[in-house]
Amino acid sequence: MPHSSTEPLVHVYDDLDALSAAAAEDVVQHLRTARPGAPFALALAGGSTPRALYRLLATTHAEAVPWSHVHVFWGDERFVPPDHPDSNYRMADEALLAHVPLPAGNVHRMPTTGTPAEAAARYEADLRAFFGSRAPSLDLTLLGLGDDGHTASLFPGTAALDVTDRWVTAGTAPSGAPSPDRLTLTFPLLNRSREVFFLAAGTGKHPPLRAILDDPASAATRYPAARIRATRAVHWFVDAAAYAG
Ligand code: 6PG
């Protein structure tokens, strides 16, 4: 029976370290399919959960990956300079990018100058140049989950959720989140990803995760993460605290 691209595959681990180790193994398996002429498009998640995974890619697995054929994108970015403590680029650079031989042209940082709308348009042009005449499909997209069920910077009740004619848009994070101004990939591009790996750890993620796994249709009215699809498979890498509460 072929796997439906709508049923998520859930992998539960004791803790974040075990989750990160398992997810890193699977990420590397995908990255190793990168070939000359067939660059692998990896979209990184922001926030704090993925940091341990990125560190494993930069250490344990660094030699196993054909980095020159991997292109790195982001699912979202806080609209701050790349050296700002809240920058998703900075977190990935410190944990991974600074430690592996990725050519500079393979690192597609979301611009955070000008206005968010202008920067979103520039990033969309970068993505379109990368895909060229090929079908626009990220090979593997890593995503986090907010306690409010957001993913990337697709926050509940925001206009970014309704964008259908662009791949990148300016977004707004609720007060209390780092950097209110955001850039985010939109559902049209995210949902063309071949594979999506969600990474979620901690009891705070239990309510949205439980709702998304138990009743995705109703969860989709409240939690943006429930609206994420992939053309091959959506995987959830979660710890026991997020899974069982
Ligand atoms: C961001 C992220 C965001 C994140 C979730 C979970 O820019 O904040 O892209 O979507 O993945 O908020 O964040 P934690 O991993 O820190 O819990």
PDB file of C-alpha atoms and ligand atoms in Angstrom:
ATOM      1  CA  MET A   1       0.000   0.000   0.000  1.00  0.00           C
ATOM      2  CA  PRO A   2       1.760   3.216  -1.070  1.00  0.00           C
ATOM      3  CA  HIS A   3       2.247   5.662   1.751  1.00  0.00           C
ATOM      4  CA  SER A   4      -0.186   8.592   1.623  1.00  0.00           C
ATOM      5  CA  SER A   5       1.583  11.921   1.772  1.00  0.00           C
ATOM      6  CA  THR A   6      -1.004  13.142   4.281  1.00  0.00           C
ATOM      7  CA  GLU A   7      -0.526  10.583   7.077  1.00  0.00           C
ATOM      8  CA  PRO A   8       2.370  11.703   9.259  1.00  0.00           C
ATOM      9  CA  LEU A   9       5.000   9.217  10.412  1.00  0.00           C
ATOM     10  CA  VAL A  10       5.693   9.700  14.114  1.00  0.00           C
ATOM     11  CA  HIS A  11       9.002   8.801  15.769  1.00  0.00           C
ATOM     12  CA  VAL A  12       9.089   9.115  19.573  1.00  0.00           C
ATOM     13  CA  TYR A  13      12.325   9.322  21.578  1.00  0.00           C
ATOM     14  CA  ASP A  14      13.152   9.548  25.265  1.00  0.00           C
ATOM     15  CA  ASP A  15      14.564  13.037  25.065  1.00  0.00           C
ATOM     16  CA  LEU A  16      15.868  15.787  22.756  1.00  0.00           C
ATOM     17  CA  ASP A  17      19.331  14.251  22.477  1.00  0.00           C
ATOM     18  CA  ALA A  18      17.936  10.930  21.256  1.00  0.00           C
ATOM     19  CA  LEU A  19      15.512  12.746  18.943  1.00  0.00           C
ATOM     20  CA  SER A  20      18.334  14.838  17.484  1.00  0.00           C
ATOM     21  CA  ALA A  21      20.600  11.822  16.954  1.00  0.00           C
ATOM     22  CA  ALA A  22      17.901   9.885  15.106  1.00  0.00           C
ATOM     23  CA  ALA A  23      16.809  12.860  13.021  1.00  0.00           C
ATOM     24  CA  ALA A  24      20.424  13.617  12.114  1.00  0.00           C
ATOM     25  CA  GLU A  25      20.880  10.045  10.810  1.00  0.00           C
ATOM     26  CA  ASP A  26      17.817  10.430   8.588  1.00  0.00           C
ATOM     27  CA  VAL A  27      18.826  13.908   7.407  1.00  0.00           C
ATOM     28  CA  VAL A  28      22.250  12.575   6.410  1.00  0.00           C
ATOM     29  CA  GLN A  29      20.694   9.700   4.489  1.00  0.00           C
ATOM     30  CA  HIS A  30      18.785  12.254   2.428  1.00  0.00           C
ATOM     31  CA  LEU A  31      21.736  14.632   2.016  1.00  0.00           C
ATOM     32  CA  ARG A  32      23.864  11.757   0.698  1.00  0.00           C
ATOM     33  CA  THR A  33      21.618  11.575  -2.374  1.00  0.00           C
ATOM     34  CA  ALA A  34      22.984  14.980  -3.488  1.00  0.00           C
ATOM     35  CA  ARG A  35      24.824  14.693  -6.798  1.00  0.00           C
ATOM     36  CA  PRO A  36      26.523  16.961  -9.346  1.00  0.00           C
ATOM     37  CA  GLY A  37      23.689  18.358 -11.443  1.00  0.00           C
ATOM     38  CA  ALA A  38      21.184  17.309  -8.786  1.00  0.00           C
ATOM     39  CA  PRO A  39      21.760  19.747  -5.921  1.00  0.00           C
ATOM     40  CA  PHE A  40      19.898  18.910  -2.714  1.00  0.00           C
ATOM     41  CA  ALA A  41      17.706  21.723  -1.359  1.00  0.00           C
ATOM     42  CA  LEU A  42      17.576  21.618   2.442  1.00  0.00           C
ATOM     43  CA  ALA A  43      15.443  24.138   4.342  1.00  0.00           C
ATOM     44  CA  LEU A  44      16.503  24.739   7.941  1.00  0.00           C
ATOM     45  CA  ALA A  45      14.195  25.393  10.863  1.00  0.00           C
ATOM     46  CA  GLY A  46      14.842  28.182  13.321  1.00  0.00           C
ATOM     47  CA  GLY A  47      14.267  28.347  17.036  1.00  0.00           C
ATOM     48  CA  SER A  48      16.230  26.255  19.524  1.00  0.00           C
ATOM     49  CA  THR A  49      15.085  22.651  19.016  1.00  0.00           C
ATOM     50  CA  PRO A  50      17.151  21.972  15.865  1.00  0.00           C
ATOM     51  CA  ARG A  51      20.467  23.216  17.338  1.00  0.00           C
ATOM     52  CA  ALA A  52      21.583  19.792  18.615  1.00  0.00           C
ATOM     53  CA  LEU A  53      20.776  18.212  15.239  1.00  0.00           C
ATOM     54  CA  TYR A  54      22.791  20.890  13.412  1.00  0.00           C
ATOM     55  CA  ARG A  55      25.747  20.302  15.726  1.00  0.00           C
ATOM     56  CA  LEU A  56      25.640  16.560  14.937  1.00  0.00           C
ATOM     57  CA  LEU A  57      25.659  17.305  11.196  1.00  0.00           C
ATOM     58  CA  ALA A  58      28.746  19.470  11.772  1.00  0.00           C
ATOM     59  CA  THR A  59      30.601  16.889  13.854  1.00  0.00           C
ATOM     60  CA  THR A  60      29.541  13.229  13.854  1.00  0.00           C
ATOM     61  CA  HIS A  61      28.283  13.288  10.277  1.00  0.00           C
ATOM     62  CA  ALA A  62      30.368  16.050   8.664  1.00  0.00           C
ATOM     63  CA  GLU A  63      32.468  13.701   6.516  1.00  0.00           C
ATOM     64  CA  ALA A  64      29.473  11.706   5.275  1.00  0.00           C
ATOM     65  CA  VAL A  65      27.759  14.584   3.452  1.00  0.00           C
ATOM     66  CA  PRO A  66      28.613  15.792  -0.094  1.00  0.00           C
ATOM     67  CA  TRP A  67      28.320  19.403   1.070  1.00  0.00           C
ATOM     68  CA  SER A  68      29.300  20.924  -2.290  1.00  0.00           C
ATOM     69  CA  HIS A  69      26.023  19.577  -3.730  1.00  0.00           C
ATOM     70  CA  VAL A  70      23.832  20.726  -0.837  1.00  0.00           C
ATOM     71  CA  HIS A  71      22.050  24.089  -0.894  1.00  0.00           C
ATOM     72  CA  VAL A  72      20.746  25.482   2.388  1.00  0.00           C
ATOM     73  CA  PHE A  73      17.656  27.636   2.703  1.00  0.00           C
ATOM     74  CA  TRP A  74      15.579  28.771   5.688  1.00  0.00           C
ATOM     75  CA  GLY A  75      11.906  28.203   6.398  1.00  0.00           C
ATOM     76  CA  ASP A  76      11.732  31.538   8.177  1.00  0.00           C
ATOM     77  CA  GLU A  77      13.806  34.306   9.682  1.00  0.00           C
ATOM     78  CA  ARG A  78      13.502  36.959  12.293  1.00  0.00           C
ATOM     79  CA  PHE A  79      13.912  40.352  10.604  1.00  0.00           C
ATOM     80  CA  VAL A  80      17.172  41.173  12.383  1.00  0.00           C
ATOM     81  CA  PRO A  81      20.828  41.393  11.213  1.00  0.00           C
ATOM     82  CA  PRO A  82      22.578  38.041  10.634  1.00  0.00           C
ATOM     83  CA  ASP A  83      24.765  38.544  13.724  1.00  0.00           C
ATOM     84  CA  HIS A  84      21.805  39.313  16.002  1.00  0.00           C
ATOM     85  CA  PRO A  85      21.232  36.825  18.881  1.00  0.00           C
ATOM     86  CA  ASP A  86      17.681  36.180  17.588  1.00  0.00           C
ATOM     87  CA  SER A  87      18.809  35.383  14.029  1.00  0.00           C
ATOM     88  CA  ASN A  88      17.959  31.884  12.772  1.00  0.00           C
ATOM     89  CA  TYR A  89      20.850  32.263  10.339  1.00  0.00           C
ATOM     90  CA  ARG A  90      23.258  32.990  13.203  1.00  0.00           C
ATOM     91  CA  MET A  91      22.112  29.911  15.139  1.00  0.00           C
ATOM     92  CA  ALA A  92      22.606  27.666  12.100  1.00  0.00           C
ATOM     93  CA  ASP A  93      25.925  29.299  11.240  1.00  0.00           C
ATOM     94  CA  GLU A  94      27.323  28.788  14.743  1.00  0.00           C
ATOM     95  CA  ALA A  95      26.020  25.199  15.041  1.00  0.00           C
ATOM     96  CA  LEU A  96      26.614  23.974  11.490  1.00  0.00           C
ATOM     97  CA  LEU A  97      27.500  26.243   8.573  1.00  0.00           C
ATOM     98  CA  ALA A  98      30.779  27.599   9.960  1.00  0.00           C
ATOM     99  CA  HIS A  99      32.033  24.022  10.435  1.00  0.00           C
ATOM    100  CA  VAL A 100      31.323  22.332   7.082  1.00  0.00           C
ATOM    101  CA  PRO A 101      32.698  22.989   3.576  1.00  0.00           C
ATOM    102  CA  LEU A 102      29.538  24.470   2.076  1.00  0.00           C
ATOM    103  CA  PRO A 103      30.400  26.817  -0.799  1.00  0.00           C
ATOM    104  CA  ALA A 104      29.228  30.352   0.011  1.00  0.00           C
ATOM    105  CA  GLY A 105      26.914  30.307  -3.015  1.00  0.00           C
ATOM    106  CA  ASN A 106      25.116  27.297  -1.519  1.00  0.00           C
ATOM    107  CA  VAL A 107      23.994  29.204   1.570  1.00  0.00           C
ATOM    108  CA  HIS A 108      20.786  31.079   0.778  1.00  0.00           C
ATOM    109  CA  ARG A 109      20.329  33.353   3.784  1.00  0.00           C
ATOM    110  CA  MET A 110      17.042  35.228   4.002  1.00  0.00           C
ATOM    111  CA  PRO A 111      17.832  38.959   3.523  1.00  0.00           C
ATOM    112  CA  THR A 112      16.911  41.200   6.447  1.00  0.00           C
ATOM    113  CA  THR A 113      17.552  44.653   4.993  1.00  0.00           C
ATOM    114  CA  GLY A 114      15.092  47.066   3.396  1.00  0.00           C
ATOM    115  CA  THR A 115      11.475  46.318   4.302  1.00  0.00           C
ATOM    116  CA  PRO A 116      10.234  42.800   5.099  1.00  0.00           C
ATOM    117  CA  ALA A 117       8.088  42.856   1.950  1.00  0.00           C
ATOM    118  CA  GLU A 118      11.078  43.852  -0.219  1.00  0.00           C
ATOM    119  CA  ALA A 119      13.247  41.206   1.443  1.00  0.00           C
ATOM    120  CA  ALA A 120      10.575  38.552   0.896  1.00  0.00           C
ATOM    121  CA  ALA A 121      10.483  39.416  -2.812  1.00  0.00           C
ATOM    122  CA  ARG A 122      14.288  39.182  -3.007  1.00  0.00           C
ATOM    123  CA  TYR A 123      14.250  35.751  -1.364  1.00  0.00           C
ATOM    124  CA  GLU A 124      11.554  34.543  -3.712  1.00  0.00           C
ATOM    125  CA  ALA A 125      13.751  35.646  -6.645  1.00  0.00           C
ATOM    126  CA  ASP A 126      16.657  33.683  -5.112  1.00  0.00           C
ATOM    127  CA  LEU A 127      14.482  30.575  -4.839  1.00  0.00           C
ATOM    128  CA  ARG A 128      13.192  30.959  -8.407  1.00  0.00           C
ATOM    129  CA  ALA A 129      16.748  31.369  -9.698  1.00  0.00           C
ATOM    130  CA  PHE A 130      17.784  28.214  -7.846  1.00  0.00           C
ATOM    131  CA  PHE A 131      14.921  26.083  -9.153  1.00  0.00           C
ATOM    132  CA  GLY A 132      15.082  27.598 -12.649  1.00  0.00           C
ATOM    133  CA  SER A 133      13.050  25.420 -14.969  1.00  0.00           C
ATOM    134  CA  ARG A 134      12.944  22.547 -12.461  1.00  0.00           C
ATOM    135  CA  ALA A 135       9.812  21.934 -10.398  1.00  0.00           C
ATOM    136  CA  PRO A 136      10.050  24.111  -7.276  1.00  0.00           C
ATOM    137  CA  SER A 137      10.426  21.478  -4.597  1.00  0.00           C
ATOM    138  CA  LEU A 138      12.574  21.579  -1.500  1.00  0.00           C
ATOM    139  CA  ASP A 139      14.055  18.111  -1.056  1.00  0.00           C
ATOM    140  CA  LEU A 140      13.895  18.197   2.739  1.00  0.00           C
ATOM    141  CA  THR A 141      12.311  20.846   4.929  1.00  0.00           C
ATOM    142  CA  LEU A 142      13.000  20.923   8.662  1.00  0.00           C
ATOM    143  CA  LEU A 143      10.302  22.610  10.728  1.00  0.00           C
ATOM    144  CA  GLY A 144       9.683  23.352  14.384  1.00  0.00           C
ATOM    145  CA  LEU A 145       6.399  23.589  16.258  1.00  0.00           C
ATOM    146  CA  GLY A 146       5.374  26.450  18.495  1.00  0.00           C
ATOM    147  CA  ASP A 147       3.282  25.969  21.632  1.00  0.00           C
ATOM    148  CA  ASP A 148       0.550  27.829  19.695  1.00  0.00           C
ATOM    149  CA  GLY A 149       0.858  25.420  16.775  1.00  0.00           C
ATOM    150  CA  HIS A 150       2.765  27.807  14.497  1.00  0.00           C
ATOM    151  CA  THR A 151       5.498  26.539  12.229  1.00  0.00           C
ATOM    152  CA  ALA A 152       8.127  28.555  10.414  1.00  0.00           C
ATOM    153  CA  SER A 153       6.661  32.029  10.947  1.00  0.00           C
ATOM    154  CA  LEU A 154       3.139  30.988  10.010  1.00  0.00           C
ATOM    155  CA  PHE A 155       1.414  32.116  13.195  1.00  0.00           C
ATOM    156  CA  PRO A 156      -2.278  31.555  13.999  1.00  0.00           C
ATOM    157  CA  GLY A 157      -4.567  34.329  12.805  1.00  0.00           C
ATOM    158  CA  THR A 158      -1.996  36.059  10.588  1.00  0.00           C
ATOM    159  CA  ALA A 159      -2.258  37.065   6.939  1.00  0.00           C
ATOM    160  CA  ALA A 160       0.729  34.857   6.026  1.00  0.00           C
ATOM    161  CA  LEU A 161      -1.543  31.799   6.390  1.00  0.00           C
ATOM    162  CA  ASP A 162      -3.659  32.947   3.448  1.00  0.00           C
ATOM    163  CA  VAL A 163      -0.884  33.723   0.945  1.00  0.00           C
ATOM    164  CA  THR A 164      -1.349  31.528  -2.115  1.00  0.00           C
ATOM    165  CA  ASP A 165       0.410  33.501  -4.879  1.00  0.00           C
ATOM    166  CA  ARG A 166       3.908  33.800  -3.361  1.00  0.00           C
ATOM    167  CA  TRP A 167       6.511  31.457  -1.931  1.00  0.00           C
ATOM    168  CA  VAL A 168       7.859  33.951   0.610  1.00  0.00           C
ATOM    169  CA  THR A 169       6.022  36.601   2.576  1.00  0.00           C
ATOM    170  CA  ALA A 170       6.515  39.028   5.438  1.00  0.00           C
ATOM    171  CA  GLY A 171       5.018  37.751   8.660  1.00  0.00           C
ATOM    172  CA  THR A 172       4.293  38.962  12.162  1.00  0.00           C
ATOM    173  CA  ALA A 173       5.064  37.129  15.371  1.00  0.00           C
ATOM    174  CA  PRO A 174       2.924  37.678  18.459  1.00  0.00           C
ATOM    175  CA  SER A 175       4.208  39.912  21.246  1.00  0.00           C
ATOM    176  CA  GLY A 176       6.606  37.986  23.443  1.00  0.00           C
ATOM    177  CA  ALA A 177       8.140  36.076  20.519  1.00  0.00           C
ATOM    178  CA  PRO A 178      11.613  37.169  19.378  1.00  0.00           C
ATOM    179  CA  SER A 179      11.430  39.860  16.671  1.00  0.00           C
ATOM    180  CA  PRO A 180       7.843  40.697  15.652  1.00  0.00           C
ATOM    181  CA  ASP A 181       8.856  41.189  12.008  1.00  0.00           C
ATOM    182  CA  ARG A 182       9.464  37.929  10.175  1.00  0.00           C
ATOM    183  CA  LEU A 183      10.044  36.410   6.753  1.00  0.00           C
ATOM    184  CA  THR A 184       8.482  33.030   6.131  1.00  0.00           C
ATOM    185  CA  LEU A 185       8.035  30.501   3.384  1.00  0.00           C
ATOM    186  CA  THR A 186       4.351  30.083   2.634  1.00  0.00           C
ATOM    187  CA  PHE A 187       2.205  26.960   2.378  1.00  0.00           C
ATOM    188  CA  PRO A 188       2.384  26.853  -1.459  1.00  0.00           C
ATOM    189  CA  LEU A 189       6.143  26.276  -1.356  1.00  0.00           C
ATOM    190  CA  LEU A 190       6.409  24.415   1.954  1.00  0.00           C
ATOM    191  CA  ASN A 191       3.774  21.907   0.880  1.00  0.00           C
ATOM    192  CA  ARG A 192       5.733  21.093  -2.278  1.00  0.00           C
ATOM    193  CA  SER A 193       8.587  19.786  -0.127  1.00  0.00           C
ATOM    194  CA  ARG A 194       9.403  16.181  -0.927  1.00  0.00           C
ATOM    195  CA  GLU A 195       9.921  15.389   2.763  1.00  0.00           C
ATOM    196  CA  VAL A 196       9.147  17.403   5.884  1.00  0.00           C
ATOM    197  CA  PHE A 197      10.767  16.611   9.239  1.00  0.00           C
ATOM    198  CA  PHE A 198       9.044  18.287  12.202  1.00  0.00           C
ATOM    199  CA  LEU A 199      11.162  18.448  15.346  1.00  0.00           C
ATOM    200  CA  ALA A 200       9.245  18.949  18.596  1.00  0.00           C
ATOM    201  CA  ALA A 201      10.377  18.468  22.184  1.00  0.00           C
ATOM    202  CA  GLY A 202       8.994  19.401  25.590  1.00  0.00           C
ATOM    203  CA  THR A 203       5.561  19.356  27.221  1.00  0.00           C
ATOM    204  CA  GLY A 204       4.693  22.761  25.775  1.00  0.00           C
ATOM    205  CA  LYS A 205       4.352  21.147  22.345  1.00  0.00           C
ATOM    206  CA  HIS A 206       1.981  18.423  23.562  1.00  0.00           C
ATOM    207  CA  PRO A 207      -1.363  20.216  23.019  1.00  0.00           C
ATOM    208  CA  PRO A 208      -0.818  21.168  19.365  1.00  0.00           C
ATOM    209  CA  LEU A 209       1.016  17.910  18.597  1.00  0.00           C
ATOM    210  CA  ARG A 210      -1.755  15.790  20.127  1.00  0.00           C
ATOM    211  CA  ALA A 211      -4.445  17.704  18.232  1.00  0.00           C
ATOM    212  CA  ILE A 212      -2.546  17.488  14.941  1.00  0.00           C
ATOM    213  CA  LEU A 213      -1.998  13.739  15.257  1.00  0.00           C
ATOM    214  CA  ASP A 214      -5.443  12.896  16.650  1.00  0.00           C
ATOM    215  CA  ASP A 215      -7.653  15.093  14.475  1.00  0.00           C
ATOM    216  CA  PRO A 216      -5.700  16.895  11.749  1.00  0.00           C
ATOM    217  CA  ALA A 217      -8.799  18.290  10.044  1.00  0.00           C
ATOM    218  CA  SER A 218     -10.043  20.167  13.089  1.00  0.00           C
ATOM    219  CA  ALA A 219      -6.486  20.983  14.210  1.00  0.00           C
ATOM    220  CA  ALA A 220      -5.967  22.768  10.878  1.00  0.00           C
ATOM    221  CA  THR A 221      -8.508  25.438  11.877  1.00  0.00           C
ATOM    222  CA  ARG A 222      -6.405  26.348  14.918  1.00  0.00           C
ATOM    223  CA  TYR A 223      -2.824  25.205  14.370  1.00  0.00           C
ATOM    224  CA  PRO A 224      -0.981  26.240  11.173  1.00  0.00           C
ATOM    225  CA  ALA A 225       1.416  23.286  11.511  1.00  0.00           C
ATOM    226  CA  ALA A 226      -1.554  20.987  10.833  1.00  0.00           C
ATOM    227  CA  ARG A 227      -1.768  22.407   7.296  1.00  0.00           C
ATOM    228  CA  ILE A 228       1.750  21.284   6.317  1.00  0.00           C
ATOM    229  CA  ARG A 229       1.993  18.547   3.687  1.00  0.00           C
ATOM    230  CA  ALA A 230       4.775  16.888   1.732  1.00  0.00           C
ATOM    231  CA  THR A 231       4.725  15.165  -1.633  1.00  0.00           C
ATOM    232  CA  ARG A 232       6.395  12.063  -0.130  1.00  0.00           C
ATOM    233  CA  ALA A 233       6.120  12.090   3.660  1.00  0.00           C
ATOM    234  CA  VAL A 234       5.755  14.226   6.765  1.00  0.00           C
ATOM    235  CA  HIS A 235       7.790  12.861   9.669  1.00  0.00           C
ATOM    236  CA  TRP A 236       7.445  13.959  13.289  1.00  0.00           C
ATOM    237  CA  PHE A 237      10.557  13.534  15.445  1.00  0.00           C
ATOM    238  CA  VAL A 238       9.274  14.106  18.972  1.00  0.00           C
ATOM    239  CA  ASP A 239      10.319  13.380  22.528  1.00  0.00           C
ATOM    240  CA  ALA A 240       8.148  11.594  25.100  1.00  0.00           C
ATOM    241  CA  ALA A 241       7.281  14.891  26.802  1.00  0.00           C
ATOM    242  CA  ALA A 242       5.800  16.355  23.630  1.00  0.00           C
ATOM    243  CA  TYR A 243       4.123  13.094  22.656  1.00  0.00           C
ATOM    244  CA  ALA A 244       2.628  12.081  25.999  1.00  0.00           C
ATOM    245  CA  GLY A 245       2.456  15.431  27.762  1.00  0.00           C
TER     246      GLY A 245
HETATM  247  C1  6PG B   1      11.345  30.623  14.723  1.00  0.00           C
HETATM  248  C2  6PG B   1      11.090  29.233  14.246  1.00  0.00           C
HETATM  249  C3  6PG B   1       9.822  28.741  14.846  1.00  0.00           C
HETATM  250  C4  6PG B   1      10.249  27.645  15.776  1.00  0.00           C
HETATM  251  C5  6PG B   1       9.191  27.344  16.786  1.00  0.00           C
HETATM  252  C6  6PG B   1       9.718  26.356  17.837  1.00  0.00           C
HETATM  253  O1  6PG B   1      11.881  31.424  13.952  1.00  0.00           O
HETATM  254  O2  6PG B   1      11.056  30.857  15.903  1.00  0.00           O
HETATM  255  O3  6PG B   1      11.197  29.035  12.958  1.00  0.00           O
HETATM  256  O4  6PG B   1       8.863  28.267  13.951  1.00  0.00           O
HETATM  257  O5  6PG B   1      10.561  26.487  15.011  1.00  0.00           O
HETATM  258  O6  6PG B   1       8.854  28.579  17.415  1.00  0.00           O
HETATM  259  O7  6PG B   1      10.800  26.995  18.477  1.00  0.00           O
HETATM  260  P1  6PG B   1      11.711  26.173  19.536  1.00  0.00           P
HETATM  261  O8  6PG B   1      12.414  25.115  18.738  1.00  0.00           O
HETATM  262  O9  6PG B   1      12.647  27.219  20.080  1.00  0.00           O
HETATM  263  O10 6PG B   1      10.761  25.597  20.552  1.00  0.00           O
END
